[in-house]
Amino acid sequence: MRPLLCCLGLAVLLGPCLACPSACSCSTKKNGRLLAECAYKDLQEVPEGLSSNVTILTLSANRISWLGQGSFAEVPEVQSLWLGYNQIGVVEPGAFALLVHLKNLDLSHNKIADFPWQDLRNLSGLQILKMNNNRLAGLPRDAFRALKDLRSLWLNDNELTTLAEGTFDNLPSLSQLQIFNNPFNCSCKVFWLKKWTENTSVSITKGGSTLCVAPGRLKGRAVTDIPDHHCIAPSVQLTYLSNLDNTVMYDGLTLTLHCSVAGSPPPEIRWKIQTSSRRIEINGPNVARDGSIKQSQERFLVFKNGTMAIPNFSKENEGIYTCLAVNDVGTRDVSVNVALAGSENPAEDLLRDDPQASHLGGQSCYKGDEMDPSGAGEKLVIVYHMPRESKSRAGGAVPRVSLGTLLLALGITVCC
């Protein structure tokens, strides 16, 4: 009788641990892990009644089409979750977020176009992620950022046309990557991928099948064979267009800066302006071809050719002017610090304020002068004007504004 009671007591204790839906087969592995085998059961949803300590859950080859926020609430200890070869098209945010012990996740051969990538932030122990043979058309740059233990990533046979630079950064354990059979548009946005594959130790399976679908001239060519001359990082050079010393202007001072850029594809020009009172970003020209100003509230006139003009330049416009050249390969920028002086000899004023400053031979620079690229730091351009009623050598009044520009040798890089 006593042995029988012991057996019954043991069954009571183990019963809840071995709870298993009728459609599944549950067993304990030699390593102590609890397996719930529910594959090939024609299931349309994740079954209920699973034991809370299930560590391996196999749901492959069913007809599951939807995963909700609570689909796996019963199995918080699961480490391996196999969901391949279903019809999953909808994955609600939070479906995987609580599975913090997950090491293997297989979602291959489904219909997933949108995925809650934020769920992966909690899965820091994930080692294998299979999302191949789905309908993914894009990935956030930081989709896998939290997966420090990820060793194998399968993204092949999706609808990816591009990948953001840095997608595979911060994956120190990655050793295998599959991205073949995606319709890559081999614009310069994926040029980084070529460079990355040349330097990485990650094994990229069937790399030769990672082919370009567009543009036409590269169709059928491997992503790793994009020609270098097709994509060139931007270079940028900043010049100032100043008035000659003897120029007469009656409408106030206009400061003009010109940004010259090169690269392939041709870079866009953007400006950043930092004054003592505000910060301004201008992404593209605001002066139309007919001379009309698109943004009438801005007094910084930006033209399509890369020129910026600041009419009636005043003390409030002093600050750092930065020109950025941006294309699909990268971004380069160069800055100049512009200040306004109001005496006949601003160099003396500046030297009095800053004994370490020195001017270039005491001469003004002329229209089209280039900032010297040999130094490092920020070039300081002093724009100055003589008082309107300055006295001539003969003692007579000169009723005009005489403009000039002085460069101080503070050493900077102004071309990149």
CSV table of C-alpha atoms in Angstrom, one decimal:
chain,number,residue,atom,x,y,z
A,1,MET,CA,0.0,0.0,0.0
A,2,ARG,CA,2.8,2.4,0.9
A,3,PRO,CA,4.6,2.1,-2.5
A,4,LEU,CA,1.3,2.7,-4.2
A,5,LEU,CA,0.6,5.9,-2.2
A,6,CYS,CA,4.1,7.1,-3.0
A,7,CYS,CA,3.5,6.6,-6.7
A,8,LEU,CA,0.2,8.4,-6.5
A,9,GLY,CA,1.9,11.3,-4.6
A,10,LEU,CA,4.6,11.5,-7.3
A,11,ALA,CA,2.0,11.5,-10.0
A,12,VAL,CA,0.2,14.4,-8.3
A,13,LEU,CA,3.5,16.3,-8.1
A,14,LEU,CA,4.5,15.6,-11.7
A,15,GLY,CA,1.1,15.9,-13.3
A,16,PRO,CA,1.0,19.7,-13.7
A,17,CYS,CA,4.6,19.7,-15.0
A,18,LEU,CA,3.7,17.3,-17.8
A,19,ALA,CA,0.4,19.1,-18.8
A,20,CYS,CA,0.1,18.7,-22.5
A,21,PRO,CA,-2.5,19.7,-25.1
A,22,SER,CA,-4.2,16.7,-26.8
A,23,ALA,CA,-2.7,17.7,-30.2
A,24,CYS,CA,0.9,17.6,-28.8
A,25,SER,CA,3.3,15.0,-27.6
A,26,CYS,CA,5.2,16.0,-24.5
A,27,SER,CA,8.3,14.4,-23.0
A,28,THR,CA,11.3,15.1,-20.8
A,29,LYS,CA,14.7,15.1,-22.5
A,30,LYS,CA,17.8,13.5,-21.0
A,31,ASN,CA,19.1,17.0,-20.2
A,32,GLY,CA,16.0,17.7,-18.2
A,33,ARG,CA,14.4,20.0,-20.7
A,34,LEU,CA,10.7,19.5,-21.4
A,35,LEU,CA,9.7,19.1,-25.0
A,36,ALA,CA,6.3,19.9,-26.5
A,37,GLU,CA,6.1,18.4,-30.0
A,38,CYS,CA,3.1,19.9,-31.9
A,39,ALA,CA,4.3,19.8,-35.5
A,40,TYR,CA,2.3,18.6,-38.4
A,41,LYS,CA,-1.0,18.8,-36.4
A,42,ASP,CA,-2.9,21.1,-38.7
A,43,LEU,CA,-3.1,23.7,-35.9
A,44,GLN,CA,-4.5,27.1,-36.7
A,45,GLU,CA,-3.3,28.8,-33.5
A,46,VAL,CA,-0.9,28.2,-30.7
A,47,PRO,CA,-2.5,25.5,-28.5
A,48,GLU,CA,-3.5,26.2,-24.9
A,49,GLY,CA,-2.7,24.0,-21.9
A,50,LEU,CA,1.1,23.9,-22.3
A,51,SER,CA,3.2,23.4,-19.2
A,52,SER,CA,4.8,26.6,-17.9
A,53,ASN,CA,8.2,24.9,-17.8
A,54,VAL,CA,8.3,23.8,-21.5
A,55,THR,CA,11.7,24.7,-22.8
A,56,ILE,CA,11.4,23.3,-26.4
A,57,LEU,CA,8.2,24.1,-28.3
A,58,THR,CA,7.8,22.8,-31.9
A,59,LEU,CA,4.9,24.2,-33.9
A,60,SER,CA,6.4,23.8,-37.4
A,61,ALA,CA,4.3,22.8,-40.4
A,62,ASN,CA,0.9,23.8,-39.2
A,63,ARG,CA,-1.6,26.4,-40.4
A,64,ILE,CA,-1.0,29.1,-37.8
A,65,SER,CA,-1.6,32.6,-39.4
A,66,TRP,CA,-1.6,34.9,-36.4
A,67,LEU,CA,0.6,35.4,-33.3
A,68,GLY,CA,-0.9,37.6,-30.6
A,69,GLN,CA,0.6,39.3,-27.6
A,70,GLY,CA,-0.4,36.4,-25.3
A,71,SER,CA,0.2,33.5,-27.6
A,72,PHE,CA,3.2,32.3,-25.6
A,73,ALA,CA,2.2,33.5,-22.1
A,74,GLU,CA,2.0,29.9,-20.9
A,75,VAL,CA,5.6,29.1,-21.8
A,76,PRO,CA,7.8,31.9,-20.3
A,77,GLU,CA,10.7,29.4,-19.9
A,78,VAL,CA,10.9,28.4,-23.6
A,79,GLN,CA,14.4,28.4,-25.1
A,80,SER,CA,13.8,26.9,-28.5
A,81,LEU,CA,10.7,27.9,-30.5
A,82,TRP,CA,10.1,26.4,-33.9
A,83,LEU,CA,7.4,28.1,-36.1
A,84,GLY,CA,8.6,27.4,-39.6
A,85,TYR,CA,6.4,26.4,-42.5
A,86,ASN,CA,3.2,28.0,-41.2
A,87,GLN,CA,1.1,30.8,-42.7
A,88,ILE,CA,2.0,33.5,-40.2
A,89,GLY,CA,1.2,36.9,-41.6
A,90,VAL,CA,0.5,38.9,-38.5
A,91,VAL,CA,2.7,39.2,-35.5
A,92,GLU,CA,1.4,41.5,-32.8
A,93,PRO,CA,3.8,43.7,-30.8
A,94,GLY,CA,4.7,41.9,-27.6
A,95,ALA,CA,4.3,38.4,-29.0
A,96,PHE,CA,7.9,37.5,-28.2
A,97,ALA,CA,8.9,40.3,-25.8
A,98,LEU,CA,8.5,38.2,-22.6
A,99,LEU,CA,10.5,35.1,-23.8
A,100,VAL,CA,13.7,36.3,-22.3
A,101,HIS,CA,15.2,32.8,-22.2
A,102,LEU,CA,14.8,32.3,-25.9
A,103,LYS,CA,18.0,31.0,-27.7
A,104,ASN,CA,16.6,29.7,-31.0
A,105,LEU,CA,13.7,31.2,-32.9
A,106,ASP,CA,12.6,29.9,-36.3
A,107,LEU,CA,10.0,31.9,-38.2
A,108,SER,CA,11.1,30.8,-41.7
A,109,HIS,CA,8.8,30.0,-44.6
A,110,ASN,CA,5.9,32.2,-43.5
A,111,LYS,CA,4.2,35.3,-44.8
A,112,ILE,CA,5.7,37.9,-42.5
A,113,ALA,CA,6.0,41.4,-44.0
A,114,ASP,CA,5.8,43.5,-40.8
A,115,PHE,CA,7.6,42.3,-37.6
A,116,PRO,CA,7.7,44.0,-34.2
A,117,TRP,CA,11.4,44.4,-34.1
A,118,GLN,CA,11.2,46.0,-30.7
A,119,ASP,CA,10.4,42.6,-29.2
A,120,LEU,CA,14.0,41.5,-29.9
A,121,ARG,CA,15.4,44.1,-27.4
A,122,ASN,CA,14.5,41.7,-24.6
A,123,LEU,CA,16.0,38.6,-26.3
A,124,SER,CA,19.6,39.2,-25.5
A,125,GLY,CA,20.4,35.5,-25.2
A,126,LEU,CA,19.1,34.7,-28.7
A,127,GLN,CA,21.7,32.7,-30.7
A,128,ILE,CA,19.9,31.6,-33.9
A,129,LEU,CA,17.2,33.6,-35.7
A,130,LYS,CA,15.7,32.3,-38.9
A,131,MET,CA,13.4,34.7,-40.8
A,132,ASN,CA,14.2,33.5,-44.3
A,133,ASN,CA,11.5,32.9,-46.9
A,134,ASN,CA,9.1,35.6,-45.7
A,135,ARG,CA,8.0,38.9,-47.2
A,136,LEU,CA,10.3,41.3,-45.4
A,137,ALA,CA,10.9,44.4,-47.5
A,138,GLY,CA,12.9,46.4,-45.0
A,139,LEU,CA,14.7,46.3,-41.6
A,140,PRO,CA,15.4,49.0,-39.1
A,141,ARG,CA,19.1,49.8,-38.8
A,142,ASP,CA,19.0,48.8,-35.1
A,143,ALA,CA,16.8,45.7,-35.4
A,144,PHE,CA,19.4,43.3,-34.1
A,145,ARG,CA,21.3,45.7,-31.8
A,146,ALA,CA,20.5,43.9,-28.6
A,147,LEU,CA,21.4,40.4,-29.8
A,148,LYS,CA,25.0,40.2,-28.4
A,149,ASP,CA,24.9,36.4,-28.5
A,150,LEU,CA,23.5,36.0,-32.0
A,151,ARG,CA,25.5,33.5,-34.0
A,152,SER,CA,23.4,32.7,-37.0
A,153,LEU,CA,21.0,35.0,-38.9
A,154,TRP,CA,18.9,33.9,-41.8
A,155,LEU,CA,17.3,36.6,-44.0
A,156,ASN,CA,17.5,35.0,-47.4
A,157,ASP,CA,14.6,34.8,-49.8
A,158,ASN,CA,12.8,37.9,-48.7
A,159,GLU,CA,11.9,41.1,-50.5
A,160,LEU,CA,14.8,43.2,-49.2
A,161,THR,CA,15.9,45.9,-51.7
A,162,THR,CA,18.3,47.6,-49.4
A,163,LEU,CA,19.9,47.4,-46.0
A,164,ALA,CA,20.8,50.4,-43.8
A,165,GLU,CA,24.5,50.8,-43.1
A,166,GLY,CA,25.3,49.4,-39.7
A,167,THR,CA,22.6,46.7,-39.7
A,168,PHE,CA,25.0,44.1,-38.6
A,169,ASP,CA,27.1,46.2,-36.3
A,170,ASN,CA,27.0,45.4,-32.6
A,171,LEU,CA,26.8,41.6,-33.3
A,172,PRO,CA,30.1,40.4,-31.8
A,173,SER,CA,29.1,36.7,-31.9
A,174,LEU,CA,27.7,36.6,-35.5
A,175,SER,CA,29.4,33.9,-37.5
A,176,GLN,CA,26.9,33.0,-40.2
A,177,LEU,CA,24.7,35.3,-42.3
A,178,GLN,CA,22.4,34.4,-45.1
A,179,ILE,CA,21.0,37.3,-47.3
A,180,PHE,CA,20.9,35.7,-50.7
A,181,ASN,CA,17.9,35.7,-53.0
A,182,ASN,CA,16.8,39.2,-52.2
A,183,PRO,CA,16.0,41.8,-54.9
A,184,PHE,CA,18.7,44.2,-54.0
A,185,ASN,CA,18.7,47.6,-55.6
A,186,CYS,CA,22.5,48.2,-55.8
A,187,SER,CA,22.4,51.9,-55.5
A,188,CYS,CA,25.2,53.4,-53.4
A,189,LYS,CA,23.0,52.8,-50.3
A,190,VAL,CA,24.2,49.2,-50.2
A,191,PHE,CA,27.8,50.0,-51.2
A,192,TRP,CA,28.7,49.7,-47.5
A,193,LEU,CA,27.6,46.1,-47.7
A,194,LYS,CA,30.3,45.4,-50.2
A,195,LYS,CA,33.0,47.0,-48.0
A,196,TRP,CA,31.6,45.2,-44.9
A,197,THR,CA,31.8,41.8,-46.6
A,198,GLU,CA,35.4,42.5,-47.6
A,199,ASN,CA,36.5,43.0,-44.0
A,200,THR,CA,34.2,40.8,-41.9
A,201,SER,CA,35.0,37.4,-40.6
A,202,VAL,CA,31.3,36.4,-40.8
A,203,SER,CA,30.6,33.5,-43.2
A,204,ILE,CA,28.1,34.8,-45.8
A,205,THR,CA,26.4,31.7,-47.2
A,206,LYS,CA,26.0,31.6,-51.0
A,207,GLY,CA,27.4,35.1,-51.3
A,208,GLY,CA,27.5,34.7,-55.1
A,209,SER,CA,23.7,34.6,-55.1
A,210,THR,CA,23.4,38.0,-53.4
A,211,LEU,CA,22.7,39.6,-56.7
A,212,CYS,CA,21.6,43.1,-57.9
A,213,VAL,CA,18.2,43.4,-59.5
A,214,ALA,CA,18.6,47.1,-60.2
A,215,PRO,CA,19.8,49.5,-61.6
A,216,GLY,CA,19.8,48.0,-65.0
A,217,ARG,CA,23.6,48.3,-65.6
A,218,LEU,CA,24.3,46.2,-62.5
A,219,LYS,CA,21.4,43.7,-62.9
A,220,GLY,CA,22.6,40.1,-62.3
A,221,ARG,CA,25.9,41.3,-60.8
A,222,ALA,CA,26.8,40.3,-57.2
A,223,VAL,CA,26.4,42.9,-54.6
A,224,THR,CA,30.0,42.3,-53.7
A,225,ASP,CA,31.0,43.3,-57.2
A,226,ILE,CA,29.6,46.8,-57.3
A,227,PRO,CA,32.4,48.9,-58.9
A,228,ASP,CA,34.2,51.3,-56.7
A,229,HIS,CA,34.0,54.2,-59.1
A,230,HIS,CA,30.2,53.8,-59.0
A,231,CYS,CA,30.1,55.1,-55.4
A,232,ILE,CA,32.4,57.8,-54.1
A,233,ALA,CA,32.1,59.5,-50.7
A,234,PRO,CA,31.5,63.2,-50.8
A,235,SER,CA,34.3,65.8,-50.7
A,236,VAL,CA,33.5,69.4,-49.7
A,237,GLN,CA,35.2,72.8,-50.0
A,238,LEU,CA,34.1,76.0,-48.5
A,239,THR,CA,35.1,79.4,-50.0
A,240,TYR,CA,33.9,82.9,-49.3
A,241,LEU,CA,33.0,85.4,-51.9
A,242,SER,CA,34.0,88.7,-50.5
A,243,ASN,CA,33.9,92.3,-51.8
A,244,LEU,CA,37.1,93.9,-52.9
A,245,ASP,CA,38.4,96.5,-50.5
A,246,ASN,CA,37.3,99.3,-52.7
A,247,THR,CA,33.8,98.1,-53.4
A,248,VAL,CA,31.1,100.6,-52.7
A,249,MET,CA,27.8,99.3,-51.3
A,250,TYR,CA,25.0,101.4,-50.1
A,251,ASP,CA,22.5,98.6,-49.1
A,252,GLY,CA,24.5,97.1,-46.2
A,253,LEU,CA,26.9,94.3,-46.0
A,254,THR,CA,26.2,91.0,-47.7
A,255,LEU,CA,28.3,88.0,-46.7
A,256,THR,CA,28.5,85.2,-49.3
A,257,LEU,CA,29.8,81.7,-48.8
A,258,HIS,CA,30.1,79.1,-51.5
A,259,CYS,CA,30.1,75.3,-50.9
A,260,SER,CA,31.7,73.2,-53.6
A,261,VAL,CA,31.1,69.4,-53.4
A,262,ALA,CA,32.0,66.3,-55.4
A,263,GLY,CA,31.2,62.6,-55.2
A,264,SER,CA,29.1,59.9,-56.8
A,265,PRO,CA,26.1,60.1,-56.7
A,266,PRO,CA,26.3,63.9,-56.7
A,267,PRO,CA,26.0,65.0,-53.1
A,268,GLU,CA,23.2,67.2,-51.7
A,269,ILE,CA,24.2,70.4,-50.0
A,270,ARG,CA,22.9,71.2,-46.6
A,271,TRP,CA,23.7,74.1,-44.2
A,272,LYS,CA,23.8,74.4,-40.4
A,273,ILE,CA,24.1,77.7,-38.8
A,274,GLN,CA,24.8,78.2,-35.1
A,275,THR,CA,24.6,81.7,-33.7
A,276,SER,CA,24.5,82.9,-30.1
A,277,SER,CA,20.7,82.9,-30.1
A,278,ARG,CA,19.5,80.1,-32.4
A,279,ARG,CA,20.3,77.1,-34.5
A,280,ILE,CA,19.2,76.8,-38.1
A,281,GLU,CA,19.2,73.9,-40.5
A,282,ILE,CA,18.6,74.5,-44.2
A,283,ASN,CA,18.2,71.3,-46.2
A,284,GLY,CA,18.5,72.4,-49.8
A,285,PRO,CA,18.0,75.7,-51.7
A,286,ASN,CA,15.3,78.2,-50.6
A,287,VAL,CA,15.8,80.5,-53.6
A,288,ALA,CA,14.0,79.4,-56.8
A,289,ARG,CA,15.4,79.9,-60.3
A,290,ASP,CA,13.2,82.9,-60.8
A,291,GLY,CA,14.6,84.5,-57.7
A,292,SER,CA,11.6,84.0,-55.5
A,293,ILE,CA,12.3,82.9,-51.9
A,294,LYS,CA,10.6,79.8,-50.8
A,295,GLN,CA,11.0,80.5,-47.1
A,296,SER,CA,10.3,84.2,-46.8
A,297,GLN,CA,10.9,84.1,-43.0
A,298,GLU,CA,14.5,83.1,-43.5
A,299,ARG,CA,17.1,85.7,-44.2
A,300,PHE,CA,19.7,83.2,-45.2
A,301,LEU,CA,19.5,82.8,-49.0
A,302,VAL,CA,20.6,79.4,-50.2
A,303,PHE,CA,21.0,78.8,-54.0
A,304,LYS,CA,21.0,75.6,-55.9
A,305,ASN,CA,24.7,76.0,-56.9
A,306,GLY,CA,25.8,75.8,-53.3
A,307,THR,CA,26.1,79.5,-52.6
A,308,MET,CA,24.7,81.1,-49.4
A,309,ALA,CA,24.1,84.9,-49.1
A,310,ILE,CA,23.3,86.7,-45.9
A,311,PRO,CA,22.1,90.2,-46.8
A,312,ASN,CA,22.6,93.0,-44.2
A,313,PHE,CA,25.0,90.9,-42.2
A,314,SER,CA,25.0,92.0,-38.6
A,315,LYS,CA,26.4,91.1,-35.2
A,316,GLU,CA,23.4,88.8,-34.5
A,317,ASN,CA,24.5,86.7,-37.5
A,318,GLU,CA,27.9,85.9,-36.1
A,319,GLY,CA,28.5,82.3,-35.5
A,320,ILE,CA,29.6,78.9,-37.1
A,321,TYR,CA,28.5,78.2,-40.6
A,322,THR,CA,28.7,74.6,-41.6
A,323,CYS,CA,28.3,73.2,-45.1
A,324,LEU,CA,27.4,69.4,-45.4
A,325,ALA,CA,27.8,67.3,-48.5
A,326,VAL,CA,25.5,64.2,-48.3
A,327,ASN,CA,25.1,61.3,-50.6
A,328,ASP,CA,24.4,57.5,-50.3
A,329,VAL,CA,28.0,56.8,-49.4
A,330,GLY,CA,28.4,59.2,-46.6
A,331,THR,CA,28.5,62.7,-45.2
A,332,ARG,CA,31.4,65.3,-45.1
A,333,ASP,CA,31.2,68.7,-43.6
A,334,VAL,CA,33.3,71.9,-43.2
A,335,SER,CA,32.8,74.9,-40.9
A,336,VAL,CA,33.8,78.5,-40.7
A,337,ASN,CA,33.4,80.8,-37.8
A,338,VAL,CA,32.2,84.2,-39.0
A,339,ALA,CA,32.5,87.4,-36.9
A,340,LEU,CA,31.9,91.1,-37.6
A,341,ALA,CA,34.2,93.9,-36.6
A,342,GLY,CA,33.4,97.5,-36.8
A,343,SER,CA,36.6,99.6,-37.0
A,344,GLU,CA,39.0,100.6,-39.7
A,345,ASN,CA,41.5,98.0,-38.6
A,346,PRO,CA,39.7,95.0,-37.1
A,347,ALA,CA,43.0,93.1,-36.9
A,348,GLU,CA,44.2,95.4,-34.2
A,349,ASP,CA,40.9,95.0,-32.3
A,350,LEU,CA,41.1,91.2,-32.5
A,351,LEU,CA,44.7,91.1,-31.5
A,352,ARG,CA,43.9,93.3,-28.5
A,353,ASP,CA,41.1,90.9,-27.6
A,354,ASP,CA,43.1,87.7,-28.4
A,355,PRO,CA,46.9,88.2,-28.2
A,356,GLN,CA,47.4,84.7,-29.7
A,357,ALA,CA,45.6,85.6,-32.9
A,358,SER,CA,47.5,86.8,-36.0
A,359,HIS,CA,46.4,88.0,-39.4
A,360,LEU,CA,47.7,86.9,-42.8
A,361,GLY,CA,50.3,89.5,-43.6
A,362,GLY,CA,47.8,92.3,-42.7
A,363,GLN,CA,46.1,92.0,-46.1
A,364,SER,CA,42.5,91.5,-47.0
A,365,CYS,CA,41.5,88.5,-49.1
A,366,TYR,CA,39.8,88.8,-52.4
A,367,LYS,CA,36.7,87.4,-54.1
A,368,GLY,CA,36.8,83.7,-54.5
A,369,ASP,CA,39.5,83.1,-51.9
A,370,GLU,CA,39.7,79.6,-50.6
A,371,MET,CA,40.0,78.6,-47.0
A,372,ASP,CA,43.5,77.1,-46.5
A,373,PRO,CA,43.0,73.3,-46.1
A,374,SER,CA,46.4,72.7,-44.5
A,375,GLY,CA,45.4,73.4,-40.9
A,376,ALA,CA,43.1,71.9,-38.3
A,377,GLY,CA,40.2,73.3,-36.3
A,378,GLU,CA,37.9,76.2,-37.4
A,379,LYS,CA,38.8,79.1,-39.7
A,380,LEU,CA,37.7,82.5,-38.4
A,381,VAL,CA,36.6,85.0,-41.0
A,382,ILE,CA,36.3,88.5,-39.8
A,383,VAL,CA,34.0,90.6,-41.9
A,384,TYR,CA,34.5,94.4,-41.3
A,385,HIS,CA,33.4,97.7,-42.5
A,386,MET,CA,34.6,101.2,-42.1
A,387,PRO,CA,32.3,103.7,-40.5
A,388,ARG,CA,29.9,105.4,-42.9
A,389,GLU,CA,31.5,108.8,-42.3
A,390,SER,CA,35.1,107.7,-42.3
A,391,LYS,CA,37.6,110.5,-42.9
A,392,SER,CA,39.7,110.4,-46.0
A,393,ARG,CA,43.4,111.2,-45.9
A,394,ALA,CA,42.6,114.7,-47.1
A,395,GLY,CA,40.2,115.1,-44.2
A,396,GLY,CA,37.0,115.0,-46.2
A,397,ALA,CA,34.1,112.8,-45.3
A,398,VAL,CA,33.6,109.6,-47.3
A,399,PRO,CA,29.8,109.0,-47.4
A,400,ARG,CA,29.9,105.3,-48.2
A,401,VAL,CA,30.6,101.9,-46.7
A,402,SER,CA,33.9,100.3,-47.6
A,403,LEU,CA,34.0,96.5,-47.1
A,404,GLY,CA,36.7,94.0,-46.7
A,405,THR,CA,37.4,90.6,-45.4
A,406,LEU,CA,40.2,89.4,-43.2
A,407,LEU,CA,41.3,85.8,-42.5
A,408,LEU,CA,43.0,85.0,-39.2
A,409,ALA,CA,45.5,82.2,-39.2
A,410,LEU,CA,43.9,80.0,-36.6
A,411,GLY,CA,44.5,76.9,-38.7
A,412,ILE,CA,41.6,74.7,-39.8
A,413,THR,CA,40.6,72.1,-42.3
A,414,VAL,CA,38.1,73.6,-44.7
A,415,CYS,CA,38.1,71.1,-47.4
A,416,CYS,CA,37.5,67.4,-47.1
